[in-house]
Coordinates of C-alpha atoms in Angstrom, one line a residue:
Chain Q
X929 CA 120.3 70.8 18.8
X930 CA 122.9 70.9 16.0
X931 CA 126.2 70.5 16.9
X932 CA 128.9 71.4 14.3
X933 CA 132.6 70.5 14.5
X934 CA 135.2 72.2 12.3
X935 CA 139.3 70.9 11.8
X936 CA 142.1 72.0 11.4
X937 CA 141.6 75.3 13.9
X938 CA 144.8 76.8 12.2
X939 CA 146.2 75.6 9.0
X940 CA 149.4 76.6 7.3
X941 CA 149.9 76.3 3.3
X942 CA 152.3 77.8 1.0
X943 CA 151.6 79.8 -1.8
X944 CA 150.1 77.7 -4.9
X945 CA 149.2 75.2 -2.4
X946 CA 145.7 73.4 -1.5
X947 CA 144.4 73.9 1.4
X948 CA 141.8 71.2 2.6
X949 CA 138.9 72.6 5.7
X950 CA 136.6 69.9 7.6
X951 CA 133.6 70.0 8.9
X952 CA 131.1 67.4 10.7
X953 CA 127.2 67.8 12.0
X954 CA 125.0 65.9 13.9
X955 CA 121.5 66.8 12.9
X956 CA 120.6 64.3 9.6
X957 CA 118.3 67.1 8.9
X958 CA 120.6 69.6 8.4
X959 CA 119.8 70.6 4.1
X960 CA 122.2 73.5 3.8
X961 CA 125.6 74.0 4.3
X962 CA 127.0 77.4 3.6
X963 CA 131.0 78.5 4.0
X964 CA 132.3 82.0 5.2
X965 CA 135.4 83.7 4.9
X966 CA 136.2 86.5 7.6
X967 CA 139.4 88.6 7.1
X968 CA 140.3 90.7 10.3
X969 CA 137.9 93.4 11.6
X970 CA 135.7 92.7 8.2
X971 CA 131.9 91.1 8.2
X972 CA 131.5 87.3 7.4
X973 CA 131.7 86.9 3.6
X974 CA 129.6 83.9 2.2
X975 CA 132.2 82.3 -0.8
X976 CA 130.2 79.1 -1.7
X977 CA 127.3 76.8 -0.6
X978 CA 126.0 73.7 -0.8
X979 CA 122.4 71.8 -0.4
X980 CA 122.1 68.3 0.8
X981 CA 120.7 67.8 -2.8
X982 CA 124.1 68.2 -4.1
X983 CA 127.6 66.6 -3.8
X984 CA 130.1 68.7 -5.0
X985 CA 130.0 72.4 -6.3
X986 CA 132.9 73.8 -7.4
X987 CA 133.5 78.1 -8.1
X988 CA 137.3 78.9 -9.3
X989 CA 139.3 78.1 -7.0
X990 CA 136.8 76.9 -4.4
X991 CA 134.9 73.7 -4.1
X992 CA 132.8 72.1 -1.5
X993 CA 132.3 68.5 -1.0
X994 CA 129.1 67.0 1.1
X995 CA 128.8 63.4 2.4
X996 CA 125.3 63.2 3.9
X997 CA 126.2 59.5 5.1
X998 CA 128.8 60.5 7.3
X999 CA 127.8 64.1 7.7
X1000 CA 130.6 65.9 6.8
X1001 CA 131.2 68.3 4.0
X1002 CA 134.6 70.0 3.2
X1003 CA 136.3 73.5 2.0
X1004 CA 138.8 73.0 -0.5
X1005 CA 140.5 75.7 -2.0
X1006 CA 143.4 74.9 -4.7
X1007 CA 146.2 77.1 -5.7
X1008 CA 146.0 79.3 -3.0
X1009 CA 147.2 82.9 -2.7
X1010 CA 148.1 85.3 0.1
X1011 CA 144.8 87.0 0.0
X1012 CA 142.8 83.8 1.1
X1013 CA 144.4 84.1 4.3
X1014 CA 141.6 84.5 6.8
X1015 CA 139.3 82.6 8.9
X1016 CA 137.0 80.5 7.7
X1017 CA 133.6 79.0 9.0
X1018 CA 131.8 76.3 8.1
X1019 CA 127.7 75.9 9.2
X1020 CA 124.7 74.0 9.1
X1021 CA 121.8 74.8 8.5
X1022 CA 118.0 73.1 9.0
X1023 CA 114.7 74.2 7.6
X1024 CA 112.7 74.8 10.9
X1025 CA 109.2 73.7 10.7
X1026 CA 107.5 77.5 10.9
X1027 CA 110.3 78.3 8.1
X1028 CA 113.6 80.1 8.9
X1029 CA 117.5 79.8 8.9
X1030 CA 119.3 79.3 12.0
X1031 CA 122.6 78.6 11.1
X1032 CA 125.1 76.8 13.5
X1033 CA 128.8 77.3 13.2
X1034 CA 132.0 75.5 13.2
X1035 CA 134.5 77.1 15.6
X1036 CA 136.5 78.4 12.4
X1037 CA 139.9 77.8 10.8
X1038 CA 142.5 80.4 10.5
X1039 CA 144.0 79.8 7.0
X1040 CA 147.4 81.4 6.3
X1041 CA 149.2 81.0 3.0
X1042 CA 152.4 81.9 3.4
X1043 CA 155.2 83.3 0.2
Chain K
X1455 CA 122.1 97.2 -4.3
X1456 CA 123.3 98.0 -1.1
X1457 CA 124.2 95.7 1.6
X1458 CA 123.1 95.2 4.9
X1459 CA 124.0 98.2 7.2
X1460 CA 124.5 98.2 11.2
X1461 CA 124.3 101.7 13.7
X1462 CA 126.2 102.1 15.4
X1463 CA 129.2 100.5 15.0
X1464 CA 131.0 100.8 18.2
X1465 CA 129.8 101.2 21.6
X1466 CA 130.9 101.3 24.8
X1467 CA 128.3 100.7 27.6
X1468 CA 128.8 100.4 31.6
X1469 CA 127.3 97.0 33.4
X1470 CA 123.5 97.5 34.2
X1471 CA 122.6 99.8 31.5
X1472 CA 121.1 98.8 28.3
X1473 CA 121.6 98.8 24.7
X1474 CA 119.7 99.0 21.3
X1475 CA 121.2 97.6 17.6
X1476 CA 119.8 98.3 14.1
X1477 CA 120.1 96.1 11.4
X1478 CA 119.1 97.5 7.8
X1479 CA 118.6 94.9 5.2
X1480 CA 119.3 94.7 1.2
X1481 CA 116.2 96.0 -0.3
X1482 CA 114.0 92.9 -1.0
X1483 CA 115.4 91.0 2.3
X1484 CA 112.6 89.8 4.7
X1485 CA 114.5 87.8 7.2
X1486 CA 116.6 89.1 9.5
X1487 CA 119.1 87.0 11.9
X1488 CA 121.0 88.1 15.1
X1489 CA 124.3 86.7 16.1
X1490 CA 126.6 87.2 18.9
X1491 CA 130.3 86.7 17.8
X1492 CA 133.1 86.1 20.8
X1493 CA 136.9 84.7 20.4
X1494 CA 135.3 82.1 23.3
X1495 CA 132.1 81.3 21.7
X1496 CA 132.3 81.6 18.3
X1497 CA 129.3 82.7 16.0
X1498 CA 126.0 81.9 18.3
X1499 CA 122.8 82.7 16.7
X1500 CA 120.5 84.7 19.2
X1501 CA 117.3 84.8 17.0
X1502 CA 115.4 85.5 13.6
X1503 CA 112.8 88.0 12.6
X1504 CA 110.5 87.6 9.7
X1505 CA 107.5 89.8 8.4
X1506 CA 107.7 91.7 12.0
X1507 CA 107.5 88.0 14.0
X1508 CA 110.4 86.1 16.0
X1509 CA 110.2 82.7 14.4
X1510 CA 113.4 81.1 15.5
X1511 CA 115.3 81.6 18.8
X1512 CA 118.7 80.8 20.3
X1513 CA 119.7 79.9 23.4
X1514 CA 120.3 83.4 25.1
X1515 CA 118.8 84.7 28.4
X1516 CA 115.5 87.1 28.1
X1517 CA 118.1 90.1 28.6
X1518 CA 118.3 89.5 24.8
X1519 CA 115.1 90.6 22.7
X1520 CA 114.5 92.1 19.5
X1521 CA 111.7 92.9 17.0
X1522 CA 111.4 94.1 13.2
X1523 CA 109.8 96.8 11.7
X1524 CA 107.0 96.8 8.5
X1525 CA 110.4 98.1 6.0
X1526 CA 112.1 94.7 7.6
X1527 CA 114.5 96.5 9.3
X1528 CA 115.5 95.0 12.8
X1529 CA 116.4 95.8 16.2
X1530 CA 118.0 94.5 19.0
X1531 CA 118.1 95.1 22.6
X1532 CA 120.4 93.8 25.5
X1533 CA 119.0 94.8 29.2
X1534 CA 120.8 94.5 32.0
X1535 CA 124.8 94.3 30.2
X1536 CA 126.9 92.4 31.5
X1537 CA 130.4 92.1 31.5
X1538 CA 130.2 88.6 29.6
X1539 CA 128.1 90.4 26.7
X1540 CA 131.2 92.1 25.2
X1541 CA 131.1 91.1 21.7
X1542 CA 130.8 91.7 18.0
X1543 CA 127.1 91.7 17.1
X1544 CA 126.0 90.5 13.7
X1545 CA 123.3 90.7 11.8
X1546 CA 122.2 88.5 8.5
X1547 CA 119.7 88.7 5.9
X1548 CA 118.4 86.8 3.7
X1549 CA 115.2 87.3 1.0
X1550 CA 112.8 84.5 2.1
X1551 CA 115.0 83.0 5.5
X1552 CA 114.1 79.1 4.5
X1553 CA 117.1 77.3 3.9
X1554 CA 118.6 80.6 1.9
X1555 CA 121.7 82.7 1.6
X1556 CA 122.6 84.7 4.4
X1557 CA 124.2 88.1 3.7
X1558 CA 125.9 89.6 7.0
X1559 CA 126.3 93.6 8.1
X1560 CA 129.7 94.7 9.0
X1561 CA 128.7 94.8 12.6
X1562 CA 128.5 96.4 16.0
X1563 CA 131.4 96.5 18.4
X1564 CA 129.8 96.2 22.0
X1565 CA 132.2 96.9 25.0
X1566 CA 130.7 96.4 28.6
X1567 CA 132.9 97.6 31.5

């Protein structure tokens, strides 16, 4: 099955900094790649996506990057602010044959952005 | 719209008895998706639910099961708890479940002892 491998587990930026999430999968049929952002005690929040269609996608402050040779996409979130502190998962996802979304997650990256 | 809603939110069960989750979707969502979240395992998807059907399924022992209602709404059902099945239990939906956005509920808190 998919396997999904995220770096850095903890990653510490200041303020106005970028901060810079990996990600790597092993199933080459693996078409969607979503990101989620968790604050404590809160739901998964989806903040951007990505098809293997695409390259790059950029929203604000956040962009995603996908490399479907090497299969590995990125998080990259520039000027960052105290308020982006959180945890952040990356997954894969593959378009099962009877339709459907299984997703399969990264291990996650606690992001703090310090003053 | 709303968003996707979970009862109950917290629960505290003892080993050997069992346990039911709801999951209500956004209006207009068909699929529904289970996950188990631990600090050891991470997020594991347990299965999906689609016009009242299971069409994809994880890797989690036949204690787990679930099924979905004609409104889409979903539930889940642990038999047997275990210690080990302590965990936050998530819930996703998305409108057509191929390849689509997933939108998750805040959760259920499940506490074995």
């Amino acid at each position: 099955g998919e396997n999904v491998e995220q770096h850095p587990s903890t990653l510490s930026v200041q303020e106005g900094d970028s901060a810079v999430i990996k990600c790597t999968y092993s199933d080459s049929a693996s078409n969607y790649f979503p990101w989620y952002k968790q604050e404590l005690g809160k739901r998964p929040q989806l903040i951007i996506d990505i098809r293997s269609n695409v390259g790059e996608k950029k929203d604000q402050r956040i962009a995603v990057t996908l490399n479907k040779t090497a299969k590995h996409f990125s998080l990259h979130i520039t000027e960052t602010q105290p308020e982006d502190s959180a945890v952040y998962f990356c997954a894969a996802s593959v378009l099962l044959t009877g339709g459907g979304n299984k997703l399969t997650f990264g291990t996650g990256t606690q992001l703090k952005v310090e003053l | 719209k709303a968003g996707v809603t979970q009862t109950p939110r917290y629960l505290i069960k003892t080993r050997g008895q069992q346990v039911t989750l709801s999951c209500s979707p956004i209006s207009g969502h068909r699929s529904v998706s289970w996950y188990q979240q631990t600090p050891g395992q991470g997020l594991q998807f347990l299965f999906e639910y689609f016009s009242e059907t299971q069409r994809n399924k994880g890797n989690f022992p036949g204690r787990f099961s679930g099924r979905q209602f004609s409104n889409s709404r979903s539930e889940m059902n642990v038999s047997t708890l275990e210690l080990g099945d302590s965990a936050l239990y998530l819930c996703a939906t998305s409108p057509l479940g191929g390849s689509y956005e997933q939108y998750f509920g805040p959760g259920t808190r499940l506490t074995v002892t």
